Amino acid sequence: MSFAIKAEGISKVYKIGAFNAGGTLRDSINDLMTFKWKKSPVENFWALKDIDFELKKGDALGIIGRNGAGKSTLLKILSRTTAPTSGCIDINGSIASLLEVGTGFHPELSGRENIFLNGAILGMSRKEIKKKFDAIVDFSEIEKFLDTPVKRYSSGMYVRLAFAVAAHLEPEILIVDEVLAVGDLNFQKKCLGKMSDVGKEGRTVIFVSHNMSAVKALCNRAIYLENGRKEFEGDVLTAVSKYQGRTDEKQVVKIYDSLGPSTKSAQIRKIEIGDASNEEKTEFSTEKPLEIKITFLVEKENAKIGTTVFLNNSDGEMLFASLSNHEEKWHGKNRPIGTYINTCEIPPNLLSDGDYSISVGLWEGFYEQGFIENNVINFSVHEEGFIRGDVPYDSRSGLIKPLLKWQSIKVK
Amino acid sequence: MNKTYQILPPKGLVRIDLGELWRFRELFFVFVWRDFKVRYKQTALGILWAIFQPFVTMLIFSIFFGKLAQLPSDDIPYPIFVYSGLLFWNYFVSALSNASNSLVDNENIVKKIYFPRLILPISTLVTPIIDFVCAFVVLLGIMLYYHYTPSVLGIALIPILLLFSLLSASGLGVLFASVNVKFRDIRFILPFFIQLLLFLTPVIYPISLIPQPYQWILYINPMSSVITVARSFLIGGASVQPSLIMLSVAVTAIFVFVGIIYFRSTERLITDAL
């Protein structure tokens, strides 16, 4: 048997409206008393529909898809925290799932005690934990606080300890949710390193992530889910490009009606991106400045309003976030009622070729209240090649491509 | 963990997979260990609380029910009488409420990690045994004070009685644990229900207070048997009728059976409701 996981026709239905999760007995009795015993209409929601896949030993499978595509449900079924409605999965090998780091950590217990507790919950035997104890402590860099209750840990220490235990799991099949986005930068690197070691040891890995670079780096195969169905299964690069190919329709203007998101005193009306040409287009040159204009209405006197622009690349990585807190005219000042436009300029020769999306935040007061409109603007940029001259085609262009100053002098 | 297995949709009644429970025995002990640790870390008084609480209850009950209300106590000094009842009753109450809240209290673990869910409520039945042992030592002290010698047979029976209390708490506890996930107000209903049950159990009064033909009704509650047997053998209270004990045993068996069947049938979809 060389397969690790064989899944056939996995489906999962959630009944919407029928099951009062977290409801109270009182509600149910109330319903009975008031003759509501005819069940409210039940709607079936297929979180997953007929998913098949087979995973060989040593494969690293990425599961990608938008929010709500069924990734988490599939993960839950594979890790057996919920049962499928139909279908069958054969699992060949010991399995452990990391849907979260630090599952079961108890704040009152010391770091040492939590290593044993968490290790056991993740499926390690006491003997195994004892054997790896020193390695875990080393990895977590917290030996000085080993006997301190974890409620006194900083969040960084907490996460490091949690990840250290998780990183020393040695199942034949490892299921990982997006748990990598934790800890400080150095620690993240260490974790990513540990993750790719896992693949090299010939262990089977299932990895769910929104971060396409991580998926590309860690996985050799991928499944792309959309609306609970498997849209593609195969090599990871094709899957990622399919996922990115569907990228939400290019959109360079978004207009809001009076029901759009708002804070106490301000409401967003329009977000748009454009260059100096003033024509509406979705593809821009990297060599010309781009302007992001955020139009909003101040409906109450004396509101302090600011805006943020987040730029994400097609791998879902945020390249930067820029706040209007260094804008001179209105930042930190009371704005009278009226319509305002905040403009953010992206300088020329900064971005590399590719697709981007912009999220926009609007906040009030001292960042007290606000909202973020995720990925409202989608556009792409291309290099025209006039400024940099004869650029050879090179896939390693980097996340950004700033035009830096070069000098060349003859010294001898 | 086993090497190969299948994940299939839940179907009909599920049998109890004893093999699987056995494989997860380490996790069971880790849960027990955690509950012990936490129990005696959080409370500053720690073990003292386990002694203090039944002792003070005993004093108050002795004053009001023993002295003022002059409740009979099968010719045993009332403090010994009521304390021996409270000893088992308190264990039962802690075990039942721990088990009932076990799934909801451990929601974050249940949602993220697979293990046979049954080990959670069952592990919580073990923790209050420590309290029981501490309180039992105090009972011996009280008996000494009144110049009563505990019978050897009585002491030998204690583990059996305790096991029987554990079983009777487990049936209801496992059932409530599962229902609690769906109806979160069980948590608030249960303490009230338990308080009522105290008066339907011969803790503060002897069973002989009830007219003979109706005594069997009290024995539907398994804790009545436990307490009466304990008093009879340990201290020398009124004797008990074996047929009524059998009634309690039968009721416990039914509760355990129904509780576990219901729990198992809802187990695999519990996370969808949490």
XYZ file of C-alpha atoms in Angstrom:
686
model
C 0.000 0.000 0.000
C 1.737 3.111 -1.135
C -1.168 5.474 -0.664
C -1.465 7.566 2.463
C -4.978 8.899 2.040
C -7.668 7.830 -0.382
C -10.856 9.879 -0.346
C -13.931 8.939 -2.360
C -17.025 11.046 -2.819
C -16.673 13.130 0.313
C -19.676 15.375 0.899
C -20.758 17.404 3.858
C -24.138 19.016 4.312
C -24.906 21.619 6.900
C -28.536 22.229 7.601
C -29.226 25.906 7.812
C -32.105 27.038 9.937
C -32.921 23.624 11.403
C -30.349 23.153 14.070
C -30.254 25.762 16.734
C -26.623 25.499 17.608
C -25.945 27.174 20.908
C -29.664 27.669 21.366
C -31.219 27.146 24.737
C -33.672 24.642 26.043
C -35.930 27.588 26.843
C -36.048 28.528 23.165
C -37.014 25.003 22.226
C -39.714 24.846 24.880
C -40.928 28.225 23.747
C -41.197 26.924 20.217
C -43.221 23.983 21.470
C -45.537 26.165 23.531
C -46.163 28.523 20.678
C -46.894 25.675 18.262
C -43.812 26.207 16.199
C -43.178 22.511 16.092
C -43.404 22.472 12.379
C -39.716 22.874 11.820
C -38.617 26.081 10.250
C -37.733 25.456 6.614
C -34.509 23.538 6.320
C -32.009 24.552 3.759
C -29.198 22.245 2.837
C -25.834 23.810 2.401
C -23.269 21.627 0.698
C -19.991 22.666 2.217
C -18.324 19.876 0.237
C -19.615 17.915 -2.685
C -18.119 14.705 -4.071
C -14.499 15.297 -3.329
C -12.127 12.553 -4.490
C -8.414 12.499 -4.158
C -5.592 10.162 -3.503
C -2.378 10.997 -1.778
C 0.783 8.919 -2.014
C 3.180 8.560 0.841
C 5.562 11.493 0.910
C 3.260 13.815 -1.019
C 2.732 17.324 0.230
C -0.723 18.426 -0.774
C -1.824 22.039 -0.714
C -5.517 22.855 -0.435
C -6.337 26.247 -1.836
C -9.464 28.193 -2.501
C -11.291 31.265 -1.394
C -12.894 31.707 2.002
C -15.937 29.476 2.164
C -14.722 27.143 -0.576
C -14.728 24.212 1.839
C -11.070 24.038 2.799
C -11.679 24.069 6.535
C -14.510 21.562 6.297
C -12.294 19.162 4.383
C -9.596 19.634 6.979
C -12.027 18.966 9.810
C -13.246 15.779 8.180
C -9.705 14.544 7.562
C -8.753 15.252 11.146
C -12.003 13.603 12.290
C -13.309 16.494 14.327
C -16.471 16.258 12.276
C -17.968 13.453 10.226
C -18.730 13.528 6.497
C -22.344 13.212 5.359
C -21.359 10.676 2.746
C -18.252 9.232 1.219
C -15.357 7.241 2.503
C -11.767 8.024 3.370
C -9.064 5.410 3.841
C -6.155 6.535 5.920
C -2.983 4.535 5.965
C -0.579 5.680 8.624
C -0.546 7.539 11.876
C -2.059 10.967 11.518
C -1.905 14.181 13.485
C -3.570 17.477 12.805
C -2.475 20.958 13.641
C -5.543 23.075 13.159
C -4.216 25.522 15.695
C -1.073 25.747 17.787
C -1.367 25.486 21.532
C -4.616 23.509 21.564
C -5.554 22.814 25.145
C -2.912 25.034 26.730
C -4.006 25.782 30.242
C -3.126 29.268 31.499
C -2.692 28.150 35.115
C -0.182 25.439 34.276
C 3.533 26.035 33.801
C 5.327 25.828 30.475
C 6.708 22.430 31.434
C 3.277 21.071 32.329
C 1.757 22.497 29.174
C 4.339 20.741 27.023
C 3.112 17.420 28.399
C -0.529 18.416 28.191
C -0.383 19.793 24.668
C 1.846 16.975 23.465
C -0.603 14.381 24.730
C -3.539 16.181 23.148
C -1.712 16.257 19.821
C -1.219 12.518 20.088
C 2.280 12.068 21.461
C 2.908 9.418 24.075
C 4.432 10.357 27.399
C 7.605 8.517 26.494
C 7.865 10.397 23.222
C 7.408 13.761 24.926
C 10.043 12.944 27.527
C 12.475 12.005 24.791
C 11.875 15.226 22.880
C 11.450 17.475 25.881
C 14.872 19.117 25.671
C 14.568 19.655 21.943
C 11.177 21.275 22.430
C 12.495 23.593 25.116
C 15.479 24.495 22.944
C 13.291 25.236 19.966
C 10.943 27.423 21.980
C 13.725 29.542 23.509
C 11.871 29.843 26.810
C 13.892 27.631 29.170
C 14.095 30.404 31.743
C 10.322 30.505 32.102
C 9.692 26.784 32.046
C 8.170 26.782 35.502
C 6.159 29.963 35.129
C 2.417 29.601 34.472
C 1.809 30.361 30.806
C -0.727 33.034 31.737
C 2.282 35.193 32.581
C 3.899 34.621 29.171
C 4.001 37.262 26.487
C 1.996 36.316 23.432
C 5.217 35.709 21.530
C 6.525 33.286 24.154
C 3.195 31.518 24.253
C 3.144 30.980 20.522
C 6.775 29.890 20.438
C 6.171 27.266 23.078
C 3.016 26.113 21.324
C 4.740 25.832 17.988
C 7.741 24.097 19.496
C 5.534 21.260 20.706
C 3.736 21.051 17.373
C 6.970 21.075 15.404
C 8.132 17.945 17.200
C 5.164 15.854 16.211
C 6.243 12.943 14.093
C 3.191 11.384 12.533
C 3.340 9.783 9.108
C 0.610 12.125 7.925
C 0.465 15.708 9.125
C -2.491 18.001 8.542
C -1.671 21.674 8.912
C -3.939 24.682 8.854
C -2.618 28.176 8.432
C -0.696 28.183 11.654
C 2.448 29.640 10.260
C 1.391 33.230 10.486
C 2.549 33.493 14.058
C 5.528 34.655 16.026
C 8.209 37.105 15.176
C 10.042 37.051 11.888
C 13.018 34.966 12.985
C 10.773 32.443 14.557
C 8.591 32.267 11.450
C 11.634 31.447 9.374
C 12.546 28.687 11.783
C 9.056 27.263 11.538
C 8.950 27.377 7.759
C 12.298 25.606 7.782
C 10.926 22.943 10.104
C 7.890 22.543 7.857
C 9.942 21.921 4.745
C 12.069 19.429 6.688
C 8.864 17.585 7.305
C 8.363 17.161 3.582
C 11.933 16.023 3.074
C 11.617 13.292 5.676
C 9.159 11.622 3.368
C 6.203 12.466 5.499
C 2.821 13.099 3.951
C 1.595 16.621 4.532
C -1.724 18.324 3.887
C -1.454 22.063 4.065
C -4.192 24.663 3.838
C -3.254 28.230 3.219
C -4.126 31.508 1.615
C -0.495 32.233 1.170
C 0.386 31.031 -2.327
C 4.114 31.460 -1.841
C 4.009 29.139 1.140
C 1.932 26.599 -0.784
C 4.337 26.750 -3.716
C 7.324 26.374 -1.422
C 5.992 23.486 0.646
C 3.726 21.423 -1.591
C 4.248 19.314 -4.675
C 0.558 18.828 -5.425
C -2.522 20.896 -4.828
C -6.279 20.800 -4.865
C -8.176 23.905 -5.793
C -11.642 24.053 -4.253
C -14.443 26.311 -5.274
C -17.893 26.309 -3.681
C -17.322 22.910 -2.135
C -16.273 21.265 -5.381
C -12.889 20.206 -6.583
C -12.043 22.423 -9.521
C -8.546 21.119 -10.044
C -6.163 18.554 -8.690
C -2.602 18.248 -9.845
C 0.699 19.999 -9.808
C 0.935 22.932 -7.506
C 1.888 25.606 -10.028
C -1.133 24.921 -12.234
C -3.438 24.885 -9.237
C -2.092 28.185 -7.979
C -2.393 29.799 -11.369
C -5.976 28.504 -11.697
C -6.742 29.973 -8.320
C -5.190 33.254 -9.324
C -6.668 33.081 -12.811
C -10.180 33.219 -11.409
C -9.067 36.319 -9.565
C -11.988 38.461 -8.989
C -12.874 40.479 -12.048
C -10.616 43.422 -12.545
C -12.237 46.384 -10.932
C -10.828 49.860 -10.751
C -13.792 51.829 -9.439
C -16.107 50.941 -6.627
C -19.066 53.196 -5.888
C -21.069 52.845 -2.682
C -24.667 53.794 -2.076
C -25.932 55.171 1.204
C -25.891 51.669 2.720
C -22.138 51.332 2.305
C -19.893 50.809 5.284
C -19.535 53.725 7.641
C -18.124 54.816 10.953
C -19.922 57.003 13.514
C -19.534 60.135 11.422
C -18.231 59.163 8.016
C -19.340 57.049 5.133
C -17.355 55.744 2.232
C -18.665 56.693 -1.230
C -16.104 55.734 -3.808
C -12.740 54.037 -4.189
C -10.887 54.257 -7.474
C -7.474 53.843 -8.986
C -6.114 55.621 -12.041
C -3.142 57.220 -13.684
C -2.679 60.620 -15.212
C -4.367 59.621 -18.483
C -7.820 59.761 -16.889
C -9.164 56.938 -19.065
C -10.779 54.055 -17.266
C -8.534 51.000 -17.674
C -7.501 48.015 -15.602
C -3.928 47.678 -16.763
C -1.382 50.288 -15.966
C 2.252 50.956 -16.646
C 4.703 50.452 -13.821
C 6.548 53.462 -15.065
C 3.839 55.988 -14.326
C 2.504 57.070 -10.956
C -0.813 55.580 -9.824
C -3.364 57.382 -7.700
C -5.800 55.724 -5.330
C -8.659 58.052 -4.536
C -10.928 57.429 -1.588
C -14.050 59.555 -1.525
C -15.987 59.790 1.717
C -18.727 61.817 3.253
C -18.383 63.404 6.673
C -21.892 63.547 8.057
C -21.213 64.869 11.527
C -19.346 67.990 12.412
C -15.778 67.776 13.699
C -14.869 64.210 12.866
C -11.254 63.137 12.650
C -11.066 60.761 9.702
C -8.139 58.935 8.160
C -7.683 56.275 5.541
C -5.339 53.358 4.852
C -4.362 51.647 1.633
C -3.189 48.016 1.713
C -1.548 46.654 -1.412
C -1.630 42.883 -1.900
C -0.018 40.890 -4.672
C -1.664 37.925 -6.357
C -0.069 35.502 -3.898
C -2.114 37.205 -1.228
C 0.904 38.777 0.387
C 0.565 42.317 1.619
C 3.326 44.447 0.144
C 2.582 47.495 2.183
C 0.033 49.380 4.223
C 0.080 53.134 4.005
C -1.841 55.373 6.382
C -2.877 58.932 5.753
C -1.408 59.899 9.107
C 1.318 62.003 7.562
C -1.022 63.876 5.300
C -0.652 67.503 6.288
C -3.909 69.273 5.694
C -6.486 67.246 7.583
C -4.813 64.514 9.586
C -5.741 64.718 13.252
C -7.882 67.768 12.568
C -11.612 68.178 12.872
C -13.320 68.024 9.528
C -16.504 70.016 8.924
C -19.397 68.231 7.199
C -18.697 67.673 3.531
C -17.295 65.366 0.893
C -13.578 64.644 0.931
C -11.154 62.797 -1.267
C -8.007 61.223 0.188
C -5.491 60.477 -2.512
C -2.613 58.074 -2.123
C 0.056 58.055 -4.777
C 2.053 54.959 -5.648
C 5.285 56.228 -7.141
C 6.415 55.001 -10.552
C 8.991 52.230 -10.886
C 8.092 50.519 -7.629
C 5.885 47.532 -8.474
C 6.845 44.460 -10.431
C 4.711 43.127 -13.249
C 1.583 41.384 -12.104
C -1.866 41.500 -10.627
C -2.602 43.399 -7.470
C -5.504 44.062 -5.224
C -6.080 46.938 -2.884
C -7.891 46.933 0.415
C -8.943 50.225 1.888
C -9.474 51.101 5.507
C -11.243 54.116 6.924
C -10.922 55.036 10.562
C -12.183 57.627 12.924
C -10.570 59.374 15.884
C -7.389 57.816 17.133
C -7.910 54.650 15.011
C -10.731 53.859 17.390
C -13.440 52.953 15.004
C -13.246 51.871 11.428
C -13.629 49.235 8.767
C -11.603 47.643 6.042
C -12.948 46.981 2.589
C -11.000 43.922 1.498
C -9.729 43.627 -2.064
C -12.102 46.235 -3.478
C -9.797 47.239 -6.283
C -8.136 44.739 -8.608
C -5.750 45.799 -11.335
C -2.567 44.798 -13.053
C 0.608 46.590 -14.003
C 3.129 45.909 -16.736
C 6.534 47.225 -17.371
C 6.789 49.016 -20.673
C 10.547 48.753 -20.782
C 11.326 52.353 -21.684
C 13.051 53.301 -18.472
C 15.092 50.241 -17.583
C 16.052 49.562 -21.136
C 16.960 46.089 -22.308
C 15.597 43.979 -19.461
C 16.034 40.247 -19.972
C 13.046 38.113 -19.121
C 13.577 36.860 -15.643
C 11.066 35.228 -13.383
C 13.041 36.253 -10.347
C 11.971 39.838 -10.438
C 11.145 40.065 -6.761
C 8.028 41.190 -4.980
C 8.698 44.791 -5.837
C 10.928 46.312 -8.439
C 12.071 49.734 -7.341
C 14.267 51.746 -9.654
C 17.416 52.135 -7.601
C 20.333 54.368 -8.236
C 23.387 52.725 -9.798
C 26.808 54.103 -10.307
C 29.755 52.741 -12.132
C 33.161 54.312 -11.966
C 36.552 53.274 -13.187
C 38.933 53.204 -10.228
C 42.143 51.938 -11.772
C -2.787 5.685 17.293
C -3.829 2.945 14.916
C -2.201 2.693 11.552
C -5.052 2.321 9.117
C -8.654 3.198 9.450
C -11.624 4.475 7.552
C -13.616 7.631 7.983
C -17.253 6.947 7.222
C -20.452 8.888 7.746
C -22.178 8.158 11.069
C -24.841 5.468 10.805
C -27.479 4.361 13.288
C -26.506 3.211 16.732
C -22.815 3.056 17.372
C -21.140 0.454 19.466
C -18.622 1.485 22.059
C -15.181 0.989 20.654
C -13.374 -0.251 23.740
C -10.202 -0.866 21.769
C -10.082 2.756 20.771
C -10.737 3.941 24.328
C -7.831 1.772 25.430
C -5.527 3.285 22.824
C -6.344 6.739 24.142
C -5.795 5.799 27.789
C -2.776 8.087 28.072
C -4.820 11.097 27.058
C -7.433 10.048 29.603
C -4.830 10.122 32.366
C -3.455 13.416 31.106
C -6.923 14.963 31.412
C -7.247 13.593 34.939
C -3.798 14.897 35.809
C -4.581 18.326 34.349
C -7.813 18.609 36.323
C -6.014 17.673 39.552
C -3.265 20.217 38.929
C -5.641 22.989 38.028
C -8.033 22.244 40.858
C -5.309 22.591 43.452
C -3.534 25.499 41.830
C -6.438 27.821 41.322
C -7.843 27.678 44.814
C -5.531 29.230 47.345
C -6.891 26.936 50.036
C -6.345 23.898 47.844
C -6.941 20.667 49.720
C -8.182 22.556 52.769
C -11.266 23.549 50.852
C -12.117 19.913 50.261
C -12.272 19.440 54.048
C -13.652 22.819 55.049
C -16.722 22.763 52.825
C -18.365 19.498 54.001
C -17.288 20.173 57.586
C -18.994 23.555 57.757
C -22.054 22.190 55.980
C -22.142 19.426 58.566
C -21.966 21.973 61.439
C -24.809 24.038 60.035
C -26.987 21.019 59.254
C -26.301 19.628 62.739
C -27.441 22.860 64.343
C -30.574 23.351 62.275
C -31.720 19.855 61.361
C -30.187 17.934 64.252
C -30.581 20.257 67.246
C -33.431 22.625 66.320
C -35.592 20.470 64.061
C -34.753 17.297 66.028
C -34.611 15.111 62.917
C -34.070 11.450 63.818
C -30.773 9.883 62.814
C -31.037 6.129 63.397
C -29.514 6.515 66.884
C -26.213 7.732 65.476
C -24.983 11.180 66.629
C -26.419 13.575 64.040
C -23.036 15.088 62.984
C -21.688 11.645 62.018
C -24.974 10.802 60.398
C -25.195 13.885 58.193
C -21.462 14.037 57.436
C -21.375 10.467 56.163
C -24.264 11.346 53.851
C -22.678 14.576 52.656
C -19.433 12.765 51.943
C -20.969 10.688 49.167
C -23.465 13.302 48.118
C -20.750 15.923 47.515
C -18.772 13.492 45.433
C -21.830 12.718 43.340
C -22.653 16.374 42.809
C -19.102 17.369 41.768
C -18.776 14.379 39.485
C -22.140 14.978 37.833
C -21.629 18.682 37.239
C -18.031 18.242 36.045
C -19.092 15.616 33.552
C -22.064 17.643 32.344
C -19.898 20.652 31.559
C -16.919 18.713 30.253
C -17.533 19.057 26.527
C -18.459 22.718 26.643
C -15.573 23.570 28.967
C -13.118 21.844 26.658
C -14.699 23.209 23.511
C -11.405 24.474 22.098
C -9.848 21.027 22.286
C -12.890 19.141 21.066
C -13.157 21.382 18.025
C -9.572 20.995 16.990
C -8.430 17.499 17.857
C -9.915 14.073 17.450
C -10.131 11.628 20.339
C -12.986 9.457 21.585
C -15.108 12.154 23.216
C -16.227 9.770 25.932
C -12.900 10.073 27.729
C -13.602 13.724 28.552
C -16.708 13.354 30.737
C -15.365 10.145 32.241
C -12.015 11.679 33.168
C -13.801 14.456 35.044
C -15.459 11.863 37.297
C -12.071 10.981 38.727
C -10.935 14.392 39.968
C -13.396 14.740 42.870
C -12.131 11.447 44.327
C -9.269 13.402 45.900
C -11.774 15.621 47.690
C -13.622 12.514 48.757
C -10.538 10.949 50.276
C -9.689 14.109 52.234
C -13.240 14.428 53.479
C -13.280 10.762 54.403
C -10.277 11.198 56.687
C -12.244 13.900 58.473
C -15.162 11.497 58.869
C -12.859 9.086 60.690
C -11.825 11.977 62.924
C -15.420 12.861 63.739
C -16.197 9.217 64.515
C -13.205 9.044 66.818
C -14.439 12.162 68.589
C -17.773 10.455 69.284
C -16.009 7.212 70.286
C -17.265 5.269 67.294
C -14.971 2.688 65.753
C -15.455 2.304 62.017
C -16.006 -1.325 61.092
C -13.399 -2.976 58.897
C -16.099 -4.275 56.564
C -17.437 -0.724 56.267
C -14.054 0.659 55.245
C -13.571 -2.191 52.791
C -16.923 -1.317 51.231
C -15.998 2.335 50.654
C -14.207 1.815 47.301
C -17.130 -0.226 46.019
C -19.623 2.422 47.119
C -17.483 5.109 45.556
C -17.307 3.193 42.299
C -21.069 2.816 42.366
C -21.462 6.582 42.918
C -19.094 7.186 40.015
C -21.156 4.942 37.771
C -24.418 6.599 38.702
C -22.912 10.039 38.089
C -21.454 8.856 34.783
C -24.762 7.830 33.227
C -26.454 11.177 33.786
C -23.219 13.119 33.365
C -22.470 11.691 29.948
C -26.042 12.295 28.854
C -26.034 15.900 30.071
C -22.594 16.525 28.560
C -23.996 15.819 25.135
C -27.292 17.653 25.657
C -25.392 20.616 27.098
C -23.721 21.178 23.744
C -27.059 21.740 22.120
C -28.855 23.442 24.980
C -26.471 25.673 26.830
C -28.879 26.421 29.662
C -28.370 22.922 31.121
C -25.488 24.555 32.967
C -27.943 26.729 34.870
C -30.716 24.207 35.259
C -28.483 21.512 36.697
C -27.557 23.163 40.045
C -31.237 23.708 40.778
C -32.054 20.139 39.862
C -29.244 18.894 42.101
C -30.475 20.965 45.016
C -33.925 19.431 44.729
C -32.398 15.996 44.525
C -30.654 16.555 47.861
C -34.033 16.469 49.560
C -35.009 13.299 47.714
C -31.910 11.573 49.066
C -31.562 10.468 52.681
C -28.680 12.811 53.428
C -30.179 14.937 56.184
C -32.845 12.472 57.324
C -32.861 8.679 57.678
C -34.788 6.612 55.187
C -36.803 5.222 58.105
C -38.559 8.595 58.206
C -40.433 7.529 55.089
C -43.322 5.094 55.576
C -42.199 1.568 54.707
C -44.420 1.051 51.595
C -43.011 4.170 49.917
C -39.346 3.713 50.695
C -38.655 2.078 47.328
C -39.350 5.394 45.594
C -36.253 6.878 47.212
C -34.203 3.922 46.047
C -34.786 4.854 42.413
C -32.122 7.377 43.241
C -28.945 5.250 43.402
C -27.325 7.602 45.894
C -29.937 6.566 48.491
C -28.526 3.061 48.412
C -24.951 4.261 48.588
C -25.582 6.447 51.617
C -27.739 3.971 53.508
C -25.307 1.112 52.924
C -22.371 3.263 53.991
C -24.086 4.235 57.227
C -25.246 0.731 57.921
C -21.886 -0.960 57.551
C -19.450 1.748 58.537
C -21.222 3.229 61.521
C -23.907 0.725 62.331
C -27.082 2.437 61.230
C -30.310 0.762 60.204
C -29.949 -2.299 57.999
C -30.931 -2.290 54.339
C -33.113 -4.471 52.169
C -31.134 -6.168 49.405
C -34.064 -6.021 46.986
C -34.108 -2.231 47.171
C -30.356 -2.115 46.546
C -30.947 -4.169 43.433
C -33.452 -1.562 42.279
C -30.741 1.126 42.553
C -28.279 -1.065 40.695
C -30.786 -1.603 37.901
C -31.533 2.116 37.630
C -27.828 2.914 37.451
C -27.304 0.318 34.756
C -30.117 1.843 32.704
C -28.731 5.372 33.104
C -25.244 4.291 32.102
C -26.570 2.412 29.098
C -28.861 5.203 27.887
C -26.284 7.906 28.587
C -23.533 6.224 26.650
C -25.746 5.233 23.730
C -27.052 8.782 23.410
C -23.574 10.217 23.753
C -22.128 7.921 21.142
C -24.908 8.623 18.680
C -24.310 12.367 18.855
C -20.553 12.220 19.342
C -19.351 12.565 15.784
C -21.424 15.627 14.986
C -20.851 17.349 18.303
C -18.392 19.827 16.834
C -20.991 21.056 14.349
C -23.095 22.208 17.282
C -20.359 23.557 19.524
